Amino acid sequence: MKENYWLGKVEDFASSQHIVKLIKSSFYNEKETKLALVDFIMNTDRLSMGEECLKFETAFSKSQKRDFSVFVSSGSMANLLLLQALMNLGRLKLGDKVGFSALTWPTNVMPIIQLGLVPVPLDCSPKTLNVTPDHLQEVADDIACLFLTNVLGFSDDIKKIAKICKSKGILFIEDNCESLGSKVGETLLGNFGLASTFSFFVGHHMSTIEGGMICTDDEELNRALVMARAHGWDRNLSPKEQAKLRDKHDIDDFYARYTFYDLAYNARPTEINGFLGNVQIKYLDEIVKKREANFKTFLAAIKKNDDFVAFDLSHMSRVSNFAMPVTFYDPKTSQHYKKRFLDAKVEIRPIIAGNVTRQPFYQKYSKKVAAYPNSDAAHLNGFYFGNNAEMSPVEIDLLCKLLEK
Ligand SMILES: Cc1ncc(COP(=O)(O)O)c(C=O)c1O
């Protein structure tokens, strides 16, 4: 039999020899969730996008304190759809420059390139791993949009970033795939810009196996997102909105269901993902709080050891991350701690995708790469380990010991 390379290596999965894994389980309360899923599948007539997805969107809007949520097949598709919808509405145009965090995941940047926009990387602060207002000021007169990543539950001075965007007429959107539940003041990350994206991939704050969400308070953008999610047709719009579009384009009843108004994808989730979202969202507060408590424990351990670059997140009222990044002043010290973690069978990895402008895809499509020293430092002198909501005290103790000098 041929080897299934696409499944990944054995050590990536459950049989891994790691004592503390990056992804501990597929779901919070895994057993109950799987049992409920079996029951749901056996008793439902519909598995394609339907009531469960709609119910999850409503619940997510309420928990994120947003007017609209559009559930999609992944966080990556959420990013692509958001930019596509903004282009469909004419709020972004071909060739517009879009600022993004150099320290991010590739599918924050790839849609910028794919849609014919121009990516403008922004460096981060070593104290927050996030883009600062000063970094933004350097390009503020040049960019039409800022697609900011809130890195691993952290933010920099996001209030000031939002203010600069407003005063300069920059369209501000947030990739919040890593920061569900973190807060500045009373405001949840993901609520500072026009719209924000989320990921529900396994290991993130909550899991629907695969899945993503786009949140906004903008009704017109919500409609464009709903259309961009499914073929560019009007089937998921309200009857009133359908009538308006059909009137405008002079479409009769025979053709109405087969009329395609704008550029789109098929990024629909399934009822399985929707059902899982509805089960997992009931645990979301608990998950966020447990990860916040773990984070505080790890941060306290880091503060006692001056080998680590110190974080300054005092402006944040809540940090809840699904993984804990650590960075060092030089590669040698980083290597020393990497070995220590790996010898203790704790799974670690680079911080997100490191400085994404170093990635081959970025080099291929965007030649002019300047230096982003702080993103480089995170890339070269750092790593992250998991922060799971169901970590045992033994696992937490082990991690704290490894963080000692
Ligand atoms: C910042 C960021 N954006 C987007 C994504 C993509 O999300 P997904 O894996 O659901 O496609 C990730 C994935 O972890 C991410 O970290």
XYZ file of C-alpha atoms and ligand atoms in Angstrom:
421
model
C 0.000 0.000 0.000
C 1.201 3.512 -0.822
C 2.067 5.746 2.102
C -0.452 8.534 2.694
C 1.925 11.503 2.754
C -0.932 13.999 2.924
C -1.960 12.661 6.308
C 1.249 14.014 7.791
C 3.856 12.268 9.830
C 2.864 9.917 12.611
C 4.473 12.185 15.223
C 2.077 15.015 14.267
C -0.842 13.057 15.651
C -2.197 11.222 18.659
C 0.453 8.539 18.758
C 3.103 11.237 19.247
C 5.626 10.638 21.984
C 5.211 14.169 23.325
C 4.056 14.509 26.914
C 2.704 18.004 26.300
C 1.295 18.333 22.797
C 0.546 21.443 20.776
C -2.960 20.101 20.127
C -4.216 18.051 23.041
C -7.600 17.047 21.660
C -10.055 17.789 18.863
C -12.608 19.387 21.205
C -13.049 20.726 24.711
C -15.009 18.035 26.601
C -14.109 15.688 23.769
C -16.092 12.613 24.797
C -19.420 14.412 25.361
C -18.933 16.404 22.165
C -18.264 13.292 20.055
C -21.234 11.435 21.582
C -23.507 14.416 20.895
C -22.182 14.562 17.318
C -22.940 10.882 16.687
C -26.469 11.404 17.966
C -26.913 14.506 15.813
C -25.719 12.786 12.642
C -27.978 9.788 13.214
C -31.043 11.951 13.717
C -30.729 14.749 11.175
C -31.991 14.767 7.603
C -29.740 17.592 6.554
C -25.956 17.786 6.613
C -25.332 20.632 4.162
C -25.373 24.222 5.495
C -28.652 24.873 7.306
C -30.258 25.599 10.694
C -27.267 24.557 12.820
C -24.947 26.912 10.937
C -27.447 29.750 11.225
C -27.903 29.092 14.950
C -24.126 29.113 15.437
C -23.803 32.428 13.571
C -26.434 33.976 15.856
C -24.749 32.638 19.004
C -21.318 33.786 17.829
C -22.575 37.315 17.035
C -23.975 37.505 20.556
C -20.792 36.274 22.213
C -18.537 38.521 20.081
C -20.961 41.467 20.490
C -21.294 42.020 16.744
C -24.398 42.465 14.581
C -23.474 39.935 11.882
C -21.442 36.738 11.620
C -20.848 34.695 8.466
C -19.757 31.105 9.122
C -17.349 29.691 6.531
C -15.213 26.614 5.952
C -11.957 27.931 7.519
C -10.189 30.973 8.909
C -8.224 31.161 5.657
C -11.418 31.330 3.606
C -12.718 33.968 6.030
C -9.683 36.113 5.130
C -10.096 35.560 1.379
C -13.839 36.240 1.461
C -13.459 39.393 3.505
C -11.065 40.939 0.991
C -13.146 39.653 -1.950
C -16.324 41.169 -0.483
C -14.574 44.521 0.076
C -13.439 44.461 -3.569
C -16.901 43.467 -4.791
C -18.268 46.512 -2.969
C -15.610 48.764 -4.507
C -14.223 49.647 -1.083
C -10.895 48.144 -2.180
C -9.587 48.326 -5.726
C -7.091 46.324 -7.761
C -3.583 47.576 -6.934
C -4.521 49.093 -3.566
C -1.823 48.703 -0.934
C -2.728 46.592 2.091
C -0.619 46.696 5.257
C -0.252 43.439 7.178
C 1.728 42.071 10.136
C 5.012 40.491 8.980
C 4.664 38.034 11.874
C 1.555 36.145 10.798
C 0.105 33.081 9.094
C 0.497 32.821 5.281
C -3.243 32.905 4.559
C -3.454 36.371 6.022
C -1.150 37.566 3.217
C -1.905 35.156 0.368
C -5.385 36.580 -0.381
C -3.875 40.069 -0.622
C -1.614 38.784 -3.407
C -4.248 36.499 -4.967
C -6.713 39.359 -5.372
C -4.255 41.722 -7.066
C -3.721 43.936 -4.045
C -0.233 44.987 -2.981
C 1.072 43.606 0.340
C 2.921 46.042 2.615
C 4.576 44.231 5.553
C 4.757 45.898 8.964
C 7.175 44.904 11.693
C 6.169 44.186 15.294
C 7.277 45.141 18.779
C 9.297 42.536 20.698
C 7.218 43.428 23.777
C 3.854 42.549 22.217
C 4.752 40.662 18.993
C 2.208 42.974 17.359
C 2.303 45.914 14.953
C 2.627 49.216 16.841
C 1.105 52.627 16.013
C 4.631 53.805 15.074
C 5.017 51.003 12.517
C 1.641 51.959 11.073
C 2.570 55.673 10.911
C 5.501 54.800 8.624
C 3.108 53.609 5.880
C -0.125 55.369 6.864
C -0.086 57.767 3.896
C 0.532 54.931 1.483
C -1.922 52.137 2.329
C -5.658 51.835 1.622
C -6.243 49.049 4.117
C -4.674 47.515 7.209
C -5.304 43.774 7.676
C -3.856 43.455 11.159
C -3.145 40.120 12.841
C -3.791 40.042 16.570
C -0.898 37.718 17.323
C -1.485 34.805 19.734
C -3.983 36.545 22.023
C -1.846 39.716 22.231
C -2.299 43.200 20.833
C -0.278 46.388 20.845
C -2.000 49.767 21.252
C -4.909 48.722 19.045
C -7.057 51.669 20.129
C -4.437 54.057 18.737
C -4.079 51.929 15.596
C -7.857 52.181 15.030
C -7.673 55.935 15.587
C -4.850 56.411 13.060
C -6.770 54.328 10.500
C -9.861 56.458 11.040
C -8.007 59.758 10.690
C -6.142 58.608 7.550
C -9.170 56.945 5.910
C -7.515 53.508 6.077
C -9.899 50.572 5.984
C -9.092 48.632 9.174
C -9.808 44.902 9.400
C -8.532 42.361 11.945
C -7.339 38.792 11.491
C -8.421 37.586 14.922
C -7.917 33.870 14.202
C -5.559 33.597 17.207
C -7.177 35.943 19.696
C -10.780 34.977 20.389
C -11.694 36.240 23.876
C -8.737 38.580 24.505
C -9.700 42.120 25.501
C -8.432 45.690 25.679
C -10.540 47.539 28.214
C -14.082 46.310 27.736
C -13.595 45.663 24.009
C -12.925 42.205 22.624
C -10.140 41.912 20.062
C -11.825 41.594 16.693
C -14.134 44.519 17.476
C -11.763 47.394 16.728
C -12.050 47.331 12.932
C -14.781 47.240 10.318
C -14.698 43.440 10.318
C -12.687 40.570 11.739
C -11.969 36.934 10.970
C -11.797 33.883 13.254
C -10.596 30.285 12.937
C -12.186 27.245 14.539
C -9.500 24.814 13.406
C -8.618 22.119 15.930
C -6.408 23.533 18.665
C -7.750 27.085 18.388
C -9.918 28.559 21.158
C -12.887 26.526 20.023
C -12.980 23.825 17.389
C -15.505 22.911 14.713
C -12.790 20.635 13.185
C -12.409 23.112 10.307
C -14.271 26.408 10.244
C -14.009 30.164 10.281
C -16.137 33.241 10.886
C -16.294 36.812 9.662
C -17.900 39.352 11.988
C -19.014 42.891 11.241
C -21.659 45.464 12.147
C -21.866 46.627 8.530
C -25.063 45.365 6.866
C -23.903 45.928 3.291
C -20.632 44.087 3.945
C -22.534 41.222 5.574
C -24.642 40.828 2.424
C -21.549 40.873 0.204
C -19.934 38.225 2.430
C -22.998 35.980 2.307
C -22.927 36.155 -1.504
C -19.148 35.661 -1.732
C -19.488 32.545 0.462
C -21.758 30.761 -2.002
C -21.303 31.214 -5.745
C -22.254 34.897 -5.883
C -25.970 34.035 -5.992
C -28.656 35.628 -3.828
C -30.143 32.496 -2.236
C -28.969 33.251 1.285
C -30.169 36.869 1.287
C -33.508 38.037 2.710
C -36.513 38.027 0.314
C -36.425 41.845 0.359
C -32.771 41.963 -0.688
C -33.355 39.301 -3.327
C -36.230 41.313 -4.787
C -34.050 44.441 -4.906
C -31.240 42.661 -6.771
C -33.582 40.853 -9.165
C -35.340 44.124 -9.967
C -32.084 45.952 -10.546
C -30.806 43.292 -12.963
C -34.226 42.539 -14.450
C -34.141 38.846 -13.520
C -37.344 36.770 -13.804
C -38.346 33.887 -11.498
C -37.100 31.196 -13.898
C -33.509 32.505 -13.811
C -33.500 33.928 -10.277
C -31.928 30.882 -8.584
C -29.290 30.634 -11.298
C -28.141 34.229 -11.496
C -24.653 35.023 -10.218
C -24.093 38.654 -9.284
C -20.447 38.904 -8.269
C -17.141 37.083 -7.814
C -17.421 34.366 -5.199
C -16.348 30.949 -3.919
C -17.969 27.997 -2.300
C -16.763 28.369 1.295
C -19.829 26.955 3.005
C -19.450 24.980 6.211
C -21.569 21.878 6.849
C -24.176 21.176 9.511
C -21.561 19.006 11.241
C -19.394 22.110 11.727
C -22.452 24.150 12.740
C -23.544 21.549 15.286
C -20.029 21.405 16.763
C -19.964 25.208 16.955
C -23.215 25.169 18.931
C -21.861 22.567 21.352
C -18.442 24.178 21.798
C -19.647 27.772 22.151
C -21.385 26.760 25.386
C -17.906 26.125 26.809
C -16.278 29.209 25.285
C -16.229 31.372 28.433
C -14.769 28.462 30.393
C -12.155 27.800 27.701
C -11.126 31.464 27.492
C -10.842 31.762 31.287
C -8.765 28.594 31.668
C -6.387 29.682 28.939
C -6.165 33.122 30.535
C -5.248 31.528 33.892
C -2.587 29.319 32.249
C -1.205 32.339 30.401
C -0.851 34.264 33.676
C 1.048 31.337 35.198
C 3.427 31.107 32.223
C 3.927 34.890 32.119
C 4.822 34.940 35.819
C 7.401 32.180 35.195
C 8.900 34.081 32.248
C 9.146 37.293 34.301
C 11.450 35.531 36.787
C 13.940 34.584 34.074
C 15.873 37.306 32.238
C 16.873 34.942 29.422
C 13.445 35.722 27.936
C 12.551 38.946 26.152
C 9.932 40.427 28.515
C 6.407 41.024 27.216
C 4.548 44.198 28.117
C 0.832 43.553 27.910
C -0.244 45.801 30.768
C -2.628 47.671 28.428
C -4.661 44.486 27.951
C -7.486 43.579 30.325
C -7.516 39.925 29.256
C -5.001 37.775 27.407
C -6.203 34.329 26.421
C -4.011 32.476 23.952
C -4.023 28.918 22.613
C -0.228 28.836 22.501
C 2.473 30.568 24.504
C 5.234 32.281 22.529
C 8.681 32.809 24.034
C 11.554 34.772 22.507
C 15.230 35.189 23.403
C 17.913 37.770 22.728
C 20.122 35.448 20.694
C 19.927 32.175 18.747
C 22.229 30.344 21.168
C 19.958 30.849 24.170
C 16.924 30.022 22.023
C 18.614 26.784 20.963
C 19.378 25.927 24.589
C 15.689 26.229 25.617
C 14.446 24.486 22.466
C 16.595 21.486 23.354
C 15.395 21.616 26.938
C 11.721 21.519 25.863
C 12.264 18.820 23.255
C 14.292 16.646 25.664
C 11.377 16.903 28.115
C 9.088 15.729 25.265
C 7.215 19.001 25.085
C 6.092 19.752 21.549
C 7.188 23.184 20.265
C 7.127 24.976 16.919
C 8.115 28.284 15.270
C 6.020 31.318 16.259
C 3.102 31.186 13.782
C 4.912 31.152 10.404
C 7.686 33.438 11.624
C 8.525 36.485 9.519
C 6.247 35.598 6.623
C 8.273 37.720 4.158
C 11.013 35.064 4.512
C 8.662 32.365 3.217
C 9.271 31.060 -0.330
C 5.771 32.019 -1.539
C 6.312 35.618 -0.434
C 9.750 35.811 -2.048
C 8.257 34.458 -5.274
C 5.471 37.027 -5.576
C 6.845 40.072 -3.796
C 10.515 40.657 -4.476
C 11.136 43.894 -2.619
C 11.608 42.667 0.920
C 13.026 45.102 3.464
C 14.257 44.132 6.914
C 11.736 43.465 9.663
C 14.156 43.004 12.563
C 11.674 42.244 15.324
C 9.691 39.769 13.224
C 13.057 38.233 12.310
C 13.979 37.968 15.989
C 10.704 36.139 16.701
C 11.388 33.928 13.658
C 14.979 33.090 14.549
C 15.089 33.292 18.357
C 11.712 32.039 19.471
C 9.191 29.212 19.591
C 5.810 28.441 21.066
C 4.285 25.656 23.125
C 0.599 24.790 23.583
C -1.750 26.410 26.074
C -4.677 24.039 26.260
C -7.761 24.692 28.366
C -7.657 21.101 29.640
C -4.000 21.046 30.645
C -3.347 19.083 33.824
C -1.558 20.631 36.838
C 1.300 18.197 36.126
C 1.655 19.539 32.576
C 1.538 23.150 33.790
C 4.165 22.429 36.482
C 6.446 20.788 33.936
C 6.181 23.816 31.612
C 6.925 26.234 34.474
C 10.025 24.183 35.451
C 11.246 24.353 31.859
C 10.851 28.137 31.934
C 13.207 28.452 34.916
C 16.711 29.843 34.344
C -3.395 34.586 12.021
C -4.068 33.449 11.316
N -4.846 33.711 10.255
C -5.474 32.735 9.582
C -5.354 31.418 9.943
C -6.029 30.356 9.142
O -7.037 29.670 9.812
P -7.487 28.223 9.299
O -6.446 27.255 9.732
O -8.818 27.998 9.965
O -7.607 28.284 7.830
C -4.537 31.086 11.036
C -4.379 29.672 11.409
O -3.940 29.282 12.442
C -3.870 32.114 11.742
O -3.060 31.851 12.775
